[in-house]
JSON list of C-alpha atoms in Angstrom, two decimals:
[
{"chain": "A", "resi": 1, "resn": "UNK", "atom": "CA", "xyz": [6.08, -6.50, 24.77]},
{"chain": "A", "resi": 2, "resn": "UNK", "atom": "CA", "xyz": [7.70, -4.71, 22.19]},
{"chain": "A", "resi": 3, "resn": "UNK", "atom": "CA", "xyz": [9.30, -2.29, 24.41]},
{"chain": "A", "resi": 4, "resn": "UNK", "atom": "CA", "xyz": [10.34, -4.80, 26.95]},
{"chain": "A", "resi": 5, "resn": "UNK", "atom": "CA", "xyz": [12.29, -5.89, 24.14]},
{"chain": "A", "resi": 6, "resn": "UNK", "atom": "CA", "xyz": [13.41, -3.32, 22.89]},
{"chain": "A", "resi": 7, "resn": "UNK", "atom": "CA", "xyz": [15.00, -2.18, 26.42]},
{"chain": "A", "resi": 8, "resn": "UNK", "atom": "CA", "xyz": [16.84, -5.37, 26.39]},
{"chain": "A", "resi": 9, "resn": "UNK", "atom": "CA", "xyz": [18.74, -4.92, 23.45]},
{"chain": "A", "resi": 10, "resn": "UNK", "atom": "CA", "xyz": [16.63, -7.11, 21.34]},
{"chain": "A", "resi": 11, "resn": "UNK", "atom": "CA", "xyz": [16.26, -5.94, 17.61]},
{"chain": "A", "resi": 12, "resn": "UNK", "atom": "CA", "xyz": [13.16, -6.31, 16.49]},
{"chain": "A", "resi": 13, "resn": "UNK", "atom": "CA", "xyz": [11.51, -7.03, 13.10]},
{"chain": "A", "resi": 14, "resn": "UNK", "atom": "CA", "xyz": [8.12, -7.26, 11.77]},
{"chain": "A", "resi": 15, "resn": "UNK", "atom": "CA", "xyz": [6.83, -10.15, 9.31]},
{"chain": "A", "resi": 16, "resn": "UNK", "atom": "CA", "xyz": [3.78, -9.62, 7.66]},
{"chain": "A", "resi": 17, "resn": "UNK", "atom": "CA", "xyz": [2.08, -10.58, 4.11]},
{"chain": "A", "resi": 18, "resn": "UNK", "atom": "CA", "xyz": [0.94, -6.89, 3.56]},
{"chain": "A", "resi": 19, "resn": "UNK", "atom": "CA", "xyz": [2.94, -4.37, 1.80]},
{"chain": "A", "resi": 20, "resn": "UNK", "atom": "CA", "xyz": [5.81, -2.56, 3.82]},
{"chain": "A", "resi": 21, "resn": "UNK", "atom": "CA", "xyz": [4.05, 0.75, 3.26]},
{"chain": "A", "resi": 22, "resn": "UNK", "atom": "CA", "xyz": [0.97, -0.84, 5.05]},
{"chain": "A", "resi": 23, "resn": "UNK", "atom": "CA", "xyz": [3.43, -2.47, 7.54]},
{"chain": "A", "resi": 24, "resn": "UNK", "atom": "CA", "xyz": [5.31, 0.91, 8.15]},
{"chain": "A", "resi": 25, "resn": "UNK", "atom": "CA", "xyz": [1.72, 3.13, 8.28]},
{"chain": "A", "resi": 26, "resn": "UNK", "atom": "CA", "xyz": [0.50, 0.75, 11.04]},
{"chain": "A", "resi": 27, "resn": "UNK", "atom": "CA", "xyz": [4.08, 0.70, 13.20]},
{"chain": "A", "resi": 28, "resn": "UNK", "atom": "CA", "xyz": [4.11, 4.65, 12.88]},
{"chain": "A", "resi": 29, "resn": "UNK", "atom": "CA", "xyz": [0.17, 4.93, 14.02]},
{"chain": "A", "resi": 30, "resn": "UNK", "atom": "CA", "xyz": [0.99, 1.92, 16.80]},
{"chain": "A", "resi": 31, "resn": "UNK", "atom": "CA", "xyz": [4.63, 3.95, 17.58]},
{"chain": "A", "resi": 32, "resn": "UNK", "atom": "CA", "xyz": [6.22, 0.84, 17.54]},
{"chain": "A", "resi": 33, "resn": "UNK", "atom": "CA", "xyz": [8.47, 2.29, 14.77]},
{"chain": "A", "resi": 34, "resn": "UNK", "atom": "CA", "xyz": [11.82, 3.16, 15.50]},
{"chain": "A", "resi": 35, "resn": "UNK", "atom": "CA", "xyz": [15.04, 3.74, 13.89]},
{"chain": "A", "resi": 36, "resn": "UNK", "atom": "CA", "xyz": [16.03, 0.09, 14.41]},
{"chain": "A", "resi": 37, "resn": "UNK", "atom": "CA", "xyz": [12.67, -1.23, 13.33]},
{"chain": "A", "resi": 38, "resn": "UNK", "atom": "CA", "xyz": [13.12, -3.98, 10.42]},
{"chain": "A", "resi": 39, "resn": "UNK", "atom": "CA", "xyz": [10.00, -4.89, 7.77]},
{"chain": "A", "resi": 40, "resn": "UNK", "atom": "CA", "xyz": [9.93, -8.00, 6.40]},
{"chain": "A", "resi": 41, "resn": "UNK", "atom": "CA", "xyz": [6.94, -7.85, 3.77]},
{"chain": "A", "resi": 42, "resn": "UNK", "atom": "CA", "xyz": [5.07, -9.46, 1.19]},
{"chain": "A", "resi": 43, "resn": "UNK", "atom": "CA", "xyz": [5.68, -12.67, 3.01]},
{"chain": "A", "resi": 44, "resn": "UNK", "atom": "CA", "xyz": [9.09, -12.49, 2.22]},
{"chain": "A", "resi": 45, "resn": "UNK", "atom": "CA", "xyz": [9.50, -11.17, -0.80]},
{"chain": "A", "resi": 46, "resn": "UNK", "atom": "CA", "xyz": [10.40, -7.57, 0.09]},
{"chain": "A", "resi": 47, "resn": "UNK", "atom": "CA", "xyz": [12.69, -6.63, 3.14]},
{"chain": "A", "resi": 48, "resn": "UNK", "atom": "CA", "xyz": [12.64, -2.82, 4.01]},
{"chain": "A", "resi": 49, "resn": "UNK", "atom": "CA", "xyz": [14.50, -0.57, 6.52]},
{"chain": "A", "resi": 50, "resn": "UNK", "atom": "CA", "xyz": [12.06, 2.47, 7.26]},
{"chain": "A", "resi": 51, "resn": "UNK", "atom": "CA", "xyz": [15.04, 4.44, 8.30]},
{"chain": "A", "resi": 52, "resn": "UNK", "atom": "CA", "xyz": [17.32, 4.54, 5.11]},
{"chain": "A", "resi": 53, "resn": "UNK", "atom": "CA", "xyz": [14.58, 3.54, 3.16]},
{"chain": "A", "resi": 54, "resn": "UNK", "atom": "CA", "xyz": [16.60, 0.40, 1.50]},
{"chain": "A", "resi": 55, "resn": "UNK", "atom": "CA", "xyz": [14.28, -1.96, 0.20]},
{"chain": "A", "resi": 56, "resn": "UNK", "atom": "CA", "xyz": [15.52, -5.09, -0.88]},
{"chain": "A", "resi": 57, "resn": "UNK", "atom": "CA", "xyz": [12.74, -7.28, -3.26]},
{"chain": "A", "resi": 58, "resn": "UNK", "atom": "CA", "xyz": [12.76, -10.85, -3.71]},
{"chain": "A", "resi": 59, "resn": "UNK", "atom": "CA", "xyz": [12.66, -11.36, -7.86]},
{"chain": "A", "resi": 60, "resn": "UNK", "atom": "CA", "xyz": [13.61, -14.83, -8.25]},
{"chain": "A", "resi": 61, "resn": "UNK", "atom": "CA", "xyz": [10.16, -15.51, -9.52]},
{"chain": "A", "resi": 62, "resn": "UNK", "atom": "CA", "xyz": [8.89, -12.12, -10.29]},
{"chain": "A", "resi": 63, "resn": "UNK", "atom": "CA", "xyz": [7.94, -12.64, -14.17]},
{"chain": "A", "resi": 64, "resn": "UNK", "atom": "CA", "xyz": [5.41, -15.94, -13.03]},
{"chain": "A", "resi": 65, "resn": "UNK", "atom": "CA", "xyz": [4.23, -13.34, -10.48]},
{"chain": "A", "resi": 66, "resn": "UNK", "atom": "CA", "xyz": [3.18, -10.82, -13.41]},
{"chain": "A", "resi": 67, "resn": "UNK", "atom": "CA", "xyz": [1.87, -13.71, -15.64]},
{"chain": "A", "resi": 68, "resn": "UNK", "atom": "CA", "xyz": [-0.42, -14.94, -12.89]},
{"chain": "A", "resi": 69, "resn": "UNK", "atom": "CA", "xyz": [-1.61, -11.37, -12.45]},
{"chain": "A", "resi": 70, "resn": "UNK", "atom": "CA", "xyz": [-1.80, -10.71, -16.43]},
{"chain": "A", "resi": 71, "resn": "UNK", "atom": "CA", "xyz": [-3.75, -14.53, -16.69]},
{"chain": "A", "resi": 72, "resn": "UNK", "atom": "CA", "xyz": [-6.36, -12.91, -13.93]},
{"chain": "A", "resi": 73, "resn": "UNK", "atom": "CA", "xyz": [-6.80, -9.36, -15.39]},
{"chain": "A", "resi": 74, "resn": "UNK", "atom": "CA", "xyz": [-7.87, -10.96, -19.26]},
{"chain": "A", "resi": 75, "resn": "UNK", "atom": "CA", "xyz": [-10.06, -13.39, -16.80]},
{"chain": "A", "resi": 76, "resn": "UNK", "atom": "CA", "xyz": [-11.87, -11.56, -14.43]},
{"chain": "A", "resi": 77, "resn": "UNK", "atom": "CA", "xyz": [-14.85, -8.91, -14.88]},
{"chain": "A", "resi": 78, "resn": "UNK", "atom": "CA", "xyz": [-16.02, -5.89, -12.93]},
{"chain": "A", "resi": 79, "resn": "UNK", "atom": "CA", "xyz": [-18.66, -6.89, -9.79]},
{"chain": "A", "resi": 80, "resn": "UNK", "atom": "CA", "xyz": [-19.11, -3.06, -9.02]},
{"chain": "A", "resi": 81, "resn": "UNK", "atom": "CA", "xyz": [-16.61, -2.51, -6.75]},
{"chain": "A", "resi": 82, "resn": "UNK", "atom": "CA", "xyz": [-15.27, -5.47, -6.91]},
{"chain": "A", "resi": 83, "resn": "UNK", "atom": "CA", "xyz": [-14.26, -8.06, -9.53]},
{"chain": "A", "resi": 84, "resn": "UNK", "atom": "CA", "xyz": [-15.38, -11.39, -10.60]},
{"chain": "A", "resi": 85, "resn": "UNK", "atom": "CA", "xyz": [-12.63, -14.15, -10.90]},
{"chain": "A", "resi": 86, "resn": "UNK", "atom": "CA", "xyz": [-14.21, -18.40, -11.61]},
{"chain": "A", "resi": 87, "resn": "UNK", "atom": "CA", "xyz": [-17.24, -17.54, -10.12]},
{"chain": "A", "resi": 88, "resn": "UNK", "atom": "CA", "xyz": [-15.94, -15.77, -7.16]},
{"chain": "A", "resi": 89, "resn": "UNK", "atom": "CA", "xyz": [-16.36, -12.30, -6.30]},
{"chain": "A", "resi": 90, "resn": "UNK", "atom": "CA", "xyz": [-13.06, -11.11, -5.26]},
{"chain": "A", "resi": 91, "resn": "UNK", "atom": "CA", "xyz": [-10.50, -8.56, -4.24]},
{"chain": "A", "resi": 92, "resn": "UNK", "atom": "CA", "xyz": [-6.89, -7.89, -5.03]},
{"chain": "A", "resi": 93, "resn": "UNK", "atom": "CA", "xyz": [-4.74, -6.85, -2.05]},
{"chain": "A", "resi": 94, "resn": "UNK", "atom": "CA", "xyz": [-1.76, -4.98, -4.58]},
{"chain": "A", "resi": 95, "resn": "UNK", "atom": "CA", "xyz": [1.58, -6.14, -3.70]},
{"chain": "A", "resi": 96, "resn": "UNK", "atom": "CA", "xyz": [4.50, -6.37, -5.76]},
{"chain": "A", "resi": 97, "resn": "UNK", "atom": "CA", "xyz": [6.14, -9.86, -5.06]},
{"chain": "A", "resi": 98, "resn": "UNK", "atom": "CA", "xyz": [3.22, -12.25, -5.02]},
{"chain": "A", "resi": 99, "resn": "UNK", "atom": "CA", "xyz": [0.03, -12.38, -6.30]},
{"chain": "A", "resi": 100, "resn": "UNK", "atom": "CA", "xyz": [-3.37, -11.93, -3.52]},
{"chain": "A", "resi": 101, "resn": "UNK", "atom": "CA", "xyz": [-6.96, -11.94, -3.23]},
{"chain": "A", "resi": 102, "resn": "UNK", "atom": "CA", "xyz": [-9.73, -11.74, -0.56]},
{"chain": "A", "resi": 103, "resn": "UNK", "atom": "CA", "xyz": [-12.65, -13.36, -1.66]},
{"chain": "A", "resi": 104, "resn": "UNK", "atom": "CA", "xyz": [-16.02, -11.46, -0.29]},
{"chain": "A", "resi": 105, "resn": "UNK", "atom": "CA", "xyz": [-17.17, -15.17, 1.03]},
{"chain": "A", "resi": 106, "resn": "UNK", "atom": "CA", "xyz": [-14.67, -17.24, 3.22]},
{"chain": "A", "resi": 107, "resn": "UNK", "atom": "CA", "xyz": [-17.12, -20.23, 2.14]},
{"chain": "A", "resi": 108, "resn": "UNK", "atom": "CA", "xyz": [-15.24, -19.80, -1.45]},
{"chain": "A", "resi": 109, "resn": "UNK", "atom": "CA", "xyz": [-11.44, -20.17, -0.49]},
{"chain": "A", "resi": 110, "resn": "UNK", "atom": "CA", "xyz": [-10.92, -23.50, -1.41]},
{"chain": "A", "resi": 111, "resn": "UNK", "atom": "CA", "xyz": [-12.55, -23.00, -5.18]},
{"chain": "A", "resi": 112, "resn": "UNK", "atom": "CA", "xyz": [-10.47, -19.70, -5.55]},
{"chain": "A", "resi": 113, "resn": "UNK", "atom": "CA", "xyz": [-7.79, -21.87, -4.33]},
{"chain": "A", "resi": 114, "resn": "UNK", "atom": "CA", "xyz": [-8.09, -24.17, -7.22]},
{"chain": "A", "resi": 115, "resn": "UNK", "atom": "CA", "xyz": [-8.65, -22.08, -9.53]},
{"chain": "A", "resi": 116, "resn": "UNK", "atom": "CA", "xyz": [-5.77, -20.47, -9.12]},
{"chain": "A", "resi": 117, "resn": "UNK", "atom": "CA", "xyz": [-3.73, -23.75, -8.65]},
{"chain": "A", "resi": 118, "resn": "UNK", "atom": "CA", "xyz": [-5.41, -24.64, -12.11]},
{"chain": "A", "resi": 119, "resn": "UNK", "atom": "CA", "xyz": [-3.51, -21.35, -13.64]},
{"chain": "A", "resi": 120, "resn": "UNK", "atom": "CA", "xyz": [-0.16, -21.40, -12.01]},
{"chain": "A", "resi": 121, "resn": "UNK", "atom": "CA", "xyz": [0.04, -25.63, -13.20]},
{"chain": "A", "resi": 122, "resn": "UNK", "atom": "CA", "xyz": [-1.39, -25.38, -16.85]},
{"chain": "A", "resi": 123, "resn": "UNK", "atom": "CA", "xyz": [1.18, -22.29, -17.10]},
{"chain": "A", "resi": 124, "resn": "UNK", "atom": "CA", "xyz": [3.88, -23.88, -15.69]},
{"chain": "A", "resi": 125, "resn": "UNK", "atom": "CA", "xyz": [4.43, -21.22, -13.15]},
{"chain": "A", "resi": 126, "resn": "UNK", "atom": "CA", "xyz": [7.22, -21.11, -10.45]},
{"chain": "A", "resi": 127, "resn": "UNK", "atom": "CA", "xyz": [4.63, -20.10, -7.67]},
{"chain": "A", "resi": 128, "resn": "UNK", "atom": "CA", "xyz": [3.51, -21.44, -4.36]},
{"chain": "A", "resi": 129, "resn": "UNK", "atom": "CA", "xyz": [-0.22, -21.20, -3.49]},
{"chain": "A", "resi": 130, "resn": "UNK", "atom": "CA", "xyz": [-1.04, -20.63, 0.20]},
{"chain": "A", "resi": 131, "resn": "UNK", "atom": "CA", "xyz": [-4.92, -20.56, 1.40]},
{"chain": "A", "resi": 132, "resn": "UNK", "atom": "CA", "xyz": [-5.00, -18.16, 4.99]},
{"chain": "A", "resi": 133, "resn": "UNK", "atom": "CA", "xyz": [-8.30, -18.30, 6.57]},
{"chain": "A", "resi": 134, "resn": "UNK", "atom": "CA", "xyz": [-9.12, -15.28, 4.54]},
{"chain": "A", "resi": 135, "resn": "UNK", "atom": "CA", "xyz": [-7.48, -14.98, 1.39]},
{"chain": "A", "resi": 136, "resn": "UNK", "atom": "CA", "xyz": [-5.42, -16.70, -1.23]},
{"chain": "A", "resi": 137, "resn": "UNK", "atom": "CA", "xyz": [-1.62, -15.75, -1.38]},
{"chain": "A", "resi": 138, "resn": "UNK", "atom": "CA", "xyz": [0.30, -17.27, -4.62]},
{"chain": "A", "resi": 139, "resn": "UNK", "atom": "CA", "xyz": [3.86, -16.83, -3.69]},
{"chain": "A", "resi": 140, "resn": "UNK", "atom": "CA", "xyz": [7.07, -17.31, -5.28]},
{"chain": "A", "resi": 141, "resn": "UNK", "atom": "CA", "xyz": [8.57, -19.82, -4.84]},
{"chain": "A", "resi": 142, "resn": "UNK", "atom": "CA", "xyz": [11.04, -20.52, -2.03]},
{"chain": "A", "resi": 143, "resn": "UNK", "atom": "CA", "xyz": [9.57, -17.33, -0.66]},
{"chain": "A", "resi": 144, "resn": "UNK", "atom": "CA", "xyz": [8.64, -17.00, 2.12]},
{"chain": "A", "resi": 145, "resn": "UNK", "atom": "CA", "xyz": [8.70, -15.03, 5.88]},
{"chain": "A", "resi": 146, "resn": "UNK", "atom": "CA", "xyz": [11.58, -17.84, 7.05]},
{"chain": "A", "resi": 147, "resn": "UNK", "atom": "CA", "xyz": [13.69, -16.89, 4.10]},
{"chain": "A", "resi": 148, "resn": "UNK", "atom": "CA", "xyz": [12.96, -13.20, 4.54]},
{"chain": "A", "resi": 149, "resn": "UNK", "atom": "CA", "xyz": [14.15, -13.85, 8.00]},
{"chain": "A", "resi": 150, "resn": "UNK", "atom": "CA", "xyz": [16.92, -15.27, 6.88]},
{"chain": "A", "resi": 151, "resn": "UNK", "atom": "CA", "xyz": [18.33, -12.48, 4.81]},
{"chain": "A", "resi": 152, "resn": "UNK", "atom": "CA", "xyz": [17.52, -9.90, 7.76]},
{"chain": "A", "resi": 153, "resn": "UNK", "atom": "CA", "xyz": [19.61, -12.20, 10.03]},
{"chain": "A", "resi": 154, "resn": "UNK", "atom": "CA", "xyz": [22.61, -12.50, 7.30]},
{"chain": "A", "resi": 155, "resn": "UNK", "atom": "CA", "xyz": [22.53, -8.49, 7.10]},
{"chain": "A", "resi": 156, "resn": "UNK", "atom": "CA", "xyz": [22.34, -8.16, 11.04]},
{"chain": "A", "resi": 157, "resn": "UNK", "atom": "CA", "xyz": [24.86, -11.11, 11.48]},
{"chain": "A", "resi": 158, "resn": "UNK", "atom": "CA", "xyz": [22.24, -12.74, 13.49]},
{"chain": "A", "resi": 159, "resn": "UNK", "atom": "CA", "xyz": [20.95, -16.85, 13.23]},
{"chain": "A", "resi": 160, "resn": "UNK", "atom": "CA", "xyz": [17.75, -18.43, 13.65]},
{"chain": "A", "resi": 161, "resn": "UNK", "atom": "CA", "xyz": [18.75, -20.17, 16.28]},
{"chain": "A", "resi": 162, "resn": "UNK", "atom": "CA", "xyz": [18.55, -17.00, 18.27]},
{"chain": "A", "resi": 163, "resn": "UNK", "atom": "CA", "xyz": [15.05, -15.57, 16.71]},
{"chain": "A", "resi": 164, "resn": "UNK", "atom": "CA", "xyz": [11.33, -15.22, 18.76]},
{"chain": "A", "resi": 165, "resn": "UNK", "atom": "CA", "xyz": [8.88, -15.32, 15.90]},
{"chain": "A", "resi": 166, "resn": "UNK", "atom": "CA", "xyz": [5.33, -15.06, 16.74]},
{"chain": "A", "resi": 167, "resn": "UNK", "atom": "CA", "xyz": [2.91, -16.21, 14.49]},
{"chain": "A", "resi": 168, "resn": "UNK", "atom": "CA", "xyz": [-1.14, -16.59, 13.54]},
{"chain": "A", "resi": 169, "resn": "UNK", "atom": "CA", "xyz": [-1.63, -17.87, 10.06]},
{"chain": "A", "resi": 170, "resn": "UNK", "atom": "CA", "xyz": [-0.59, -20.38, 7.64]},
{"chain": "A", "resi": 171, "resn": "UNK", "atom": "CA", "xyz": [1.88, -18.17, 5.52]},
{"chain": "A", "resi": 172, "resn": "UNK", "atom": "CA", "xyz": [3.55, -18.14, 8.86]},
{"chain": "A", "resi": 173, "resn": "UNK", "atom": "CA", "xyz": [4.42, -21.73, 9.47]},
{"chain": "A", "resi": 174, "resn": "UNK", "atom": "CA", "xyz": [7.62, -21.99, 7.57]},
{"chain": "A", "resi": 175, "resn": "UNK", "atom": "CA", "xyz": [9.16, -19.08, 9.52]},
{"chain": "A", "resi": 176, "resn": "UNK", "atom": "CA", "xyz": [8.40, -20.56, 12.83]},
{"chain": "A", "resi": 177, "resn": "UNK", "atom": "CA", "xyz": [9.76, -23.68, 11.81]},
{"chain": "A", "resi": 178, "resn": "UNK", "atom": "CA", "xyz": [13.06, -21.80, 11.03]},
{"chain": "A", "resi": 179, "resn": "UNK", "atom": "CA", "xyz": [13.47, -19.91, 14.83]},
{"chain": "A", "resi": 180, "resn": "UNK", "atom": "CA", "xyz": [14.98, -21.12, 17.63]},
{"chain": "A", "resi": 181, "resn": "UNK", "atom": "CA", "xyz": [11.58, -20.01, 19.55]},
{"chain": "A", "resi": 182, "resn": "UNK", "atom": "CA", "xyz": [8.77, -19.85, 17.62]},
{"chain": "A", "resi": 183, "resn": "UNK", "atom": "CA", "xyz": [5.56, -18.62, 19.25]},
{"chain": "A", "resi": 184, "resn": "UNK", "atom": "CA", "xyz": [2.20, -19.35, 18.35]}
]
């Protein structure tokens, strides 16, 4: 599909919530990276072009971002591998614009979910928190894949009006409600 694309003059751009190193390693193994391939990362937060290597991040929120992360690090404790957050045994997926963790049992989402909902209110934090079907993302907010979109478009000269987004999870429903065609 990408190629078909591609070979009609259609720029294309990848959204994701995982870092744009991640995003770029996975285009290069794919080779769906090429020199007009766009990143949108961090679901939003960080918009990077593989070719110059500009990177643009999102920092309108950045310091409730690091006291989120600070708040977890003095709460948590080691699990052996992995750590121990509210009675949850967790994982941090490092990212510099938002704050995320996998929890080793899907069954504990929603109480991770609170908890962290619990820190971000009582701290008066600027932050968004999204539940995925496998993880917890606590975003900046206003940030988000539609606004990272956005910015790609206003650099490209490009609208919404005119963008196919495809889509799977729940940090993806404000950017398909910002295309002309959103895909699901």
């Amino acid at each position: 599909v990408v190629d078909e694309l591609d070979a009609q003059g259609m720029r294309v751009c990848f959204a994701s919530g995982k870092h744009a190193w991640y995003v770029q390693g996975g285009l290069v193994w794919s080779g769906l990276l090429d020199d007009n391939t766009l990143i949108v990362a961090e679901n939003g937060g960080v918009i990077f072009d593989p070719k110059t290597r500009r990177t643009i991040m999102e920092d309108k929120h950045i310091r409730d971002v690091v006291t989120l992360r600070n708040v977890f690090r003095n709460l948590h404790s080691k699990d052996g591998g992995f750590l121990r957050f509210s009675g949850v045994t967790v994982w941090e997926e490092p990212k510099e614009t938002l704050f995320c963790l996998f929890p080793n049992n899907l069954g504990d989402l929603s109480k991770l979910k609170d908890s962290l909902q619990q820190i971000v209110d009582i701290n008066g934090l600027d932050l968004t928190v999204v539940q995925n079907p496998d993880s917890i993302d606590v975003l900046q907010s206003g940030i988000n894949k539609a606004t990272g979109l956005q910015y790609v478009c206003d650099w490209l000269g490009l609208s919404l009006d005119n963008i196919i987004a495809f889509g799977d999870s729940y940090n993806d429903l404000e950017m398909l409600k910002s295309v002309g065609f959103p895909i699901t």
